[in-house]
Short mmCIF file of C-alpha atoms in Angstrom, two decimals:
data_model
loop_
_atom_site.label_atom_id
_atom_site.label_comp_id
_atom_site.label_asym_id
_atom_site.label_seq_id
_atom_site.Cartn_x
_atom_site.Cartn_y
_atom_site.Cartn_z
CA MET A 1 -18.35 -12.33 16.98
CA ASN A 2 -20.87 -9.60 17.70
CA ALA A 3 -22.99 -8.80 14.62
CA ALA A 4 -22.25 -5.07 14.84
CA VAL A 5 -18.51 -5.71 14.93
CA ARG A 6 -18.75 -8.11 12.00
CA LYS A 7 -20.71 -5.52 10.00
CA ALA A 8 -18.14 -2.80 10.73
CA PHE A 9 -15.41 -4.84 9.04
CA ASP A 10 -17.51 -6.64 6.41
CA LEU A 11 -16.32 -6.11 2.83
CA SER A 12 -18.84 -8.39 1.15
CA GLY A 13 -19.83 -7.06 -2.25
CA ARG A 14 -16.79 -4.81 -2.48
CA ILE A 15 -13.94 -4.98 -4.97
CA ALA A 16 -10.35 -4.36 -3.88
CA LEU A 17 -7.29 -3.79 -6.06
CA VAL A 18 -3.95 -4.38 -4.31
CA THR A 19 -0.66 -3.70 -6.08
CA GLY A 20 2.60 -5.36 -5.12
CA ALA A 21 0.58 -8.20 -3.63
CA SER A 22 2.55 -11.33 -4.46
CA LYS A 23 4.50 -11.22 -1.18
CA GLY A 24 5.14 -9.30 2.00
CA MET A 25 2.77 -6.58 3.13
CA GLY A 26 0.79 -6.60 -0.10
CA ARG A 27 0.07 -10.30 0.17
CA SER A 28 -1.04 -9.99 3.79
CA ILE A 29 -3.29 -7.05 2.92
CA ALA A 30 -4.84 -8.89 -0.03
CA ALA A 31 -5.46 -11.93 2.16
CA ILE A 32 -7.19 -10.05 4.98
CA LEU A 33 -9.39 -8.11 2.56
CA ALA A 34 -10.44 -11.39 0.95
CA GLN A 35 -11.11 -12.90 4.38
CA ALA A 36 -13.37 -9.92 5.09
CA GLY A 37 -15.40 -10.79 1.99
CA ALA A 38 -13.96 -8.58 -0.74
CA ARG A 39 -13.28 -9.73 -4.28
CA VAL A 40 -9.59 -8.99 -4.66
CA VAL A 41 -7.44 -8.27 -7.69
CA ILE A 42 -3.82 -9.07 -6.90
CA SER A 43 -1.17 -7.35 -8.95
CA SER A 44 2.56 -7.91 -9.23
CA ARG A 45 5.13 -7.66 -11.98
CA ASN A 46 4.90 -11.35 -12.82
CA GLN A 47 1.59 -12.77 -14.05
CA ALA A 48 2.32 -16.28 -12.78
CA ASP A 49 3.13 -14.96 -9.30
CA ALA A 50 -0.07 -12.92 -9.21
CA GLU A 51 -2.18 -15.90 -10.25
CA ARG A 52 -0.44 -18.23 -7.79
CA VAL A 53 -1.04 -15.94 -4.82
CA ALA A 54 -4.64 -15.33 -5.87
CA ALA A 55 -5.23 -19.08 -5.83
CA GLU A 56 -3.48 -19.48 -2.47
CA ILE A 57 -5.53 -16.74 -0.85
CA SER A 58 -8.91 -18.03 -1.95
CA ALA A 59 -10.00 -21.35 -3.40
CA GLU A 60 -13.40 -19.84 -4.23
CA PRO A 61 -13.52 -19.29 -8.00
CA GLY A 62 -13.44 -15.63 -8.96
CA GLN A 63 -12.93 -14.17 -5.49
CA CYS A 64 -9.26 -13.46 -6.18
CA ILE A 65 -7.66 -12.93 -9.57
CA GLY A 66 -4.16 -11.93 -10.61
CA ILE A 67 -3.20 -9.29 -13.17
CA ALA A 68 0.41 -8.27 -13.82
CA SER A 69 1.52 -4.64 -13.68
CA ASP A 70 4.65 -2.59 -13.04
CA MET A 71 4.58 0.62 -10.96
CA GLY A 72 7.30 2.02 -13.19
CA ASP A 73 5.22 1.54 -16.34
CA SER A 74 2.11 3.71 -16.62
CA GLY A 75 0.86 1.67 -19.57
CA THR A 76 0.60 -1.49 -17.48
CA LEU A 77 -1.23 0.41 -14.74
CA LYS A 78 -3.85 1.53 -17.25
CA SER A 79 -4.19 -2.06 -18.43
CA LEU A 80 -4.45 -3.22 -14.80
CA VAL A 81 -7.39 -0.95 -14.04
CA ALA A 82 -9.07 -1.70 -17.37
CA GLY A 83 -8.66 -5.44 -16.77
CA THR A 84 -10.01 -5.12 -13.24
CA GLN A 85 -13.08 -3.26 -14.43
CA GLU A 86 -13.69 -5.72 -17.26
CA ARG A 87 -13.25 -8.91 -15.22
CA VAL A 88 -14.51 -7.89 -11.78
CA GLY A 89 -15.89 -4.35 -11.79
CA LYS A 90 -14.90 -0.88 -10.62
CA PRO A 91 -12.89 -1.02 -7.38
CA HIS A 92 -14.29 0.23 -4.11
CA ILE A 93 -10.84 -0.10 -2.54
CA LEU A 94 -7.36 0.64 -3.88
CA VAL A 95 -4.25 -0.34 -1.95
CA ALA A 96 -1.22 1.09 -3.74
CA ASN A 97 1.45 -1.00 -2.06
CA ALA A 98 3.89 -1.52 -4.93
CA ALA A 99 6.90 0.77 -5.18
CA GLY A 100 10.05 1.07 -7.21
CA GLU A 101 13.44 -0.04 -5.99
CA ALA A 102 14.70 2.23 -3.22
CA PRO A 103 17.97 3.91 -4.19
CA THR A 104 20.38 4.29 -1.28
CA GLY A 105 23.42 6.44 -0.72
CA PRO A 106 24.28 10.06 0.00
CA LEU A 107 22.28 12.76 -1.76
CA ASP A 108 25.34 14.33 -3.34
CA LYS A 109 25.91 11.09 -5.25
CA VAL A 110 22.38 10.69 -6.61
CA GLU A 111 22.06 10.62 -10.38
CA ALA A 112 19.20 12.59 -11.92
CA THR A 113 17.86 9.54 -13.74
CA ILE A 114 17.68 7.52 -10.51
CA PHE A 115 15.85 10.32 -8.74
CA ASP A 116 13.39 10.67 -11.62
CA GLU A 117 12.69 6.93 -11.74
CA ALA A 118 11.96 6.83 -8.01
CA MET A 119 9.59 9.80 -8.23
CA VAL A 120 7.77 8.24 -11.18
CA SER A 121 7.27 4.85 -9.51
CA ASN A 122 6.51 6.03 -5.99
CA VAL A 123 4.67 9.30 -6.58
CA ARG A 124 3.55 10.09 -10.12
CA ASN A 125 2.24 6.63 -10.91
CA ASN A 126 0.44 6.35 -7.58
CA LEU A 127 -1.40 9.52 -8.58
CA LEU A 128 -2.08 8.03 -12.01
CA LEU A 129 -3.44 4.85 -10.45
CA ALA A 130 -5.65 6.79 -8.05
CA ASN A 131 -6.95 8.96 -10.89
CA LEU A 132 -7.90 5.82 -12.82
CA VAL A 133 -10.06 4.38 -10.02
CA ALA A 134 -11.36 7.54 -8.36
CA PRO A 135 -14.08 8.34 -10.95
CA GLY A 136 -15.90 5.09 -10.16
CA MET A 137 -15.64 5.78 -6.43
CA VAL A 138 -16.86 9.36 -6.86
CA ALA A 139 -19.81 8.21 -8.96
CA ARG A 140 -20.99 5.81 -6.23
CA ARG A 141 -19.93 8.22 -3.43
CA ASP A 142 -18.00 5.49 -1.68
CA GLY A 143 -14.35 4.51 -1.83
CA SER A 144 -11.10 4.03 0.04
CA ILE A 145 -7.65 4.73 -1.39
CA ILE A 146 -4.66 3.58 0.67
CA ILE A 147 -1.11 4.39 -0.40
CA MET A 148 1.91 2.84 1.28
CA SER A 149 4.28 5.39 2.77
CA SER A 150 7.08 4.93 5.33
CA ILE A 151 8.28 6.30 8.63
CA VAL A 152 11.16 7.91 6.72
CA GLY A 153 8.66 10.12 4.88
CA SER A 154 8.48 12.33 7.94
CA ARG A 155 12.06 12.27 9.20
CA GLY A 156 15.61 12.36 7.90
CA ARG A 157 17.50 9.12 7.44
CA ALA A 158 21.09 9.07 6.20
CA GLY A 159 21.51 7.18 2.96
CA MET A 160 17.77 7.13 2.19
CA GLY A 161 17.24 10.70 1.02
CA VAL A 162 15.64 9.90 -2.33
CA TYR A 163 13.33 7.22 -0.95
CA SER A 164 12.40 9.51 1.96
CA ALA A 165 11.56 12.32 -0.47
CA THR A 166 9.20 10.07 -2.44
CA LYS A 167 7.38 8.99 0.71
CA ALA A 168 7.11 12.58 1.96
CA ALA A 169 5.51 13.40 -1.39
CA VAL A 170 3.09 10.48 -0.93
CA ASN A 171 2.09 11.89 2.48
CA GLN A 172 1.17 15.23 0.96
CA LEU A 173 -0.49 13.56 -2.00
CA VAL A 174 -3.00 11.74 0.22
CA ARG A 175 -3.81 14.94 2.09
CA ASN A 176 -4.65 16.73 -1.13
CA MET A 177 -6.65 13.77 -2.44
CA ALA A 178 -8.57 13.74 0.83
CA VAL A 179 -9.46 17.41 0.42
CA GLU A 180 -10.46 17.06 -3.24
CA TRP A 181 -12.36 13.76 -3.08
CA GLY A 182 -13.62 13.84 0.49
CA PRO A 183 -16.79 15.77 -0.47
CA ASP A 184 -17.64 12.78 -2.71
CA GLN A 185 -17.17 10.38 0.24
CA VAL A 186 -13.90 8.99 -1.11
CA ARG A 187 -11.31 8.79 1.66
CA THR A 188 -7.58 8.67 1.07
CA ASN A 189 -4.95 7.68 3.63
CA ALA A 190 -1.35 6.54 3.86
CA ILE A 191 0.19 3.80 5.99
CA ALA A 192 3.69 4.57 7.24
CA PRO A 193 5.45 1.49 8.65
CA THR A 194 8.86 1.28 10.20
CA ALA A 195 11.00 -1.68 9.08
CA VAL A 196 8.84 -4.74 8.39
CA ARG A 197 10.04 -8.32 7.97
CA THR A 198 9.85 -8.45 4.18
CA ASP A 199 12.34 -8.94 1.36
CA PHE A 200 12.71 -5.14 1.19
CA SER A 201 14.31 -5.07 4.66
CA ARG A 202 15.97 -8.48 4.56
CA PHE A 203 19.38 -6.93 5.23
CA LEU A 204 18.08 -5.81 8.64
CA TRP A 205 16.63 -9.00 9.99
CA GLU A 206 19.38 -11.20 8.58
CA THR A 207 22.14 -9.07 10.12
CA PRO A 208 22.20 -9.07 13.94
CA GLU A 209 24.01 -5.72 14.19
CA ALA A 210 21.60 -3.99 11.79
CA MET A 211 18.62 -5.57 13.54
CA ALA A 212 19.84 -4.31 16.90
CA ARG A 213 20.17 -0.77 15.56
CA ALA A 214 16.71 -0.90 13.99
CA THR A 215 14.93 -2.22 17.07
CA ALA A 216 16.78 0.19 19.38
CA ARG A 217 14.64 2.96 17.89
CA VAL A 218 11.36 1.06 18.48
CA PRO A 219 9.87 1.20 21.99
CA MET A 220 8.21 -2.19 21.47
CA GLY A 221 11.64 -3.69 20.78
CA ARG A 222 10.97 -5.40 17.45
CA ILE A 223 10.46 -4.71 13.77
CA GLY A 224 7.03 -5.06 12.23
CA GLU A 225 5.40 -8.07 10.63
CA ALA A 226 3.34 -7.93 7.45
CA ASP A 227 0.17 -8.79 9.36
CA ASP A 228 0.68 -5.73 11.58
CA VAL A 229 0.19 -3.56 8.50
CA ALA A 230 -2.68 -5.64 7.11
CA GLY A 231 -4.85 -4.98 10.15
CA LEU A 232 -4.67 -1.22 9.62
CA ALA A 233 -5.40 -1.63 5.91
CA LEU A 234 -8.57 -3.54 6.78
CA LEU A 235 -9.69 -0.75 9.12
CA LEU A 236 -9.09 1.92 6.48
CA ALA A 237 -10.86 -0.13 3.77
CA SER A 238 -13.90 -1.06 5.85
CA PRO A 239 -16.99 0.76 7.14
CA ALA A 240 -15.23 0.94 10.52
CA GLY A 241 -12.85 3.49 8.99
CA ALA A 242 -15.51 5.51 7.20
CA PHE A 243 -14.51 8.83 8.82
CA ILE A 244 -10.72 8.44 8.60
CA ASN A 245 -9.49 10.65 5.76
CA GLY A 246 -6.28 12.44 4.86
CA GLN A 247 -4.18 10.71 7.51
CA VAL A 248 -0.66 9.30 7.51
CA ILE A 249 -0.84 6.54 10.11
CA GLY A 250 2.28 4.93 11.51
CA VAL A 251 2.63 1.21 12.10
CA ASP A 252 5.93 1.47 13.89
CA GLY A 253 5.75 0.13 17.44
CA GLY A 254 6.10 3.67 18.75
CA ALA A 255 9.24 4.61 16.82
CA SER A 256 7.72 7.92 15.70
CA ALA A 257 7.02 8.83 19.33
CA TRP A 258 10.69 9.49 20.09
#
């Protein structure tokens, strides 16, 4: 590989914190960041899962560690960041991939408590997590914050009104973070996939009729794979993405082009 290309994507000496990283998109993102040279903290709800995936991603001692946290519990997020700083250092990269369970159903049937829980997990606590790591990034004038959004954050989708609302809020959140922290060279972006082959969308790819409906809206004729999302995360985390800020970038095979 050309030296200039290698340098553009080199994360050596950088620390990355990836939530929801024990499987699916989070795992693929954690793996590619580690392959690019970053020291990676992998977080999931279960400590054993986080440690197992950390060991699978890198056999090099200390390059990957696992720390449990829950996006619905602000106390565990504070402990996650404190543990990361104590064991590895202040993150240069945050990938907020974890999200709460997505409530489904018509909006006129949504209970207030369900709506509140979704907003806390998917919006408020992403802001809390970003606020916990941003001071270190601002102090060094270098950082990348990536929050996972969704294609439904910018369009209506029957039965997914609450989830869509949380992702629309994420989209605006990253724009405001970009404006506020951009002068300190901290960039903030969102990734907005269409359906990806993960446990979250298992009902799609295990049901031929649902899969046909999902892929009918994608010009490339398929749903996404976790590695499709990981490649964009690497770009946004690396020097190659140093001037990308405040964007909501689709990984959707062209679905948003309709």
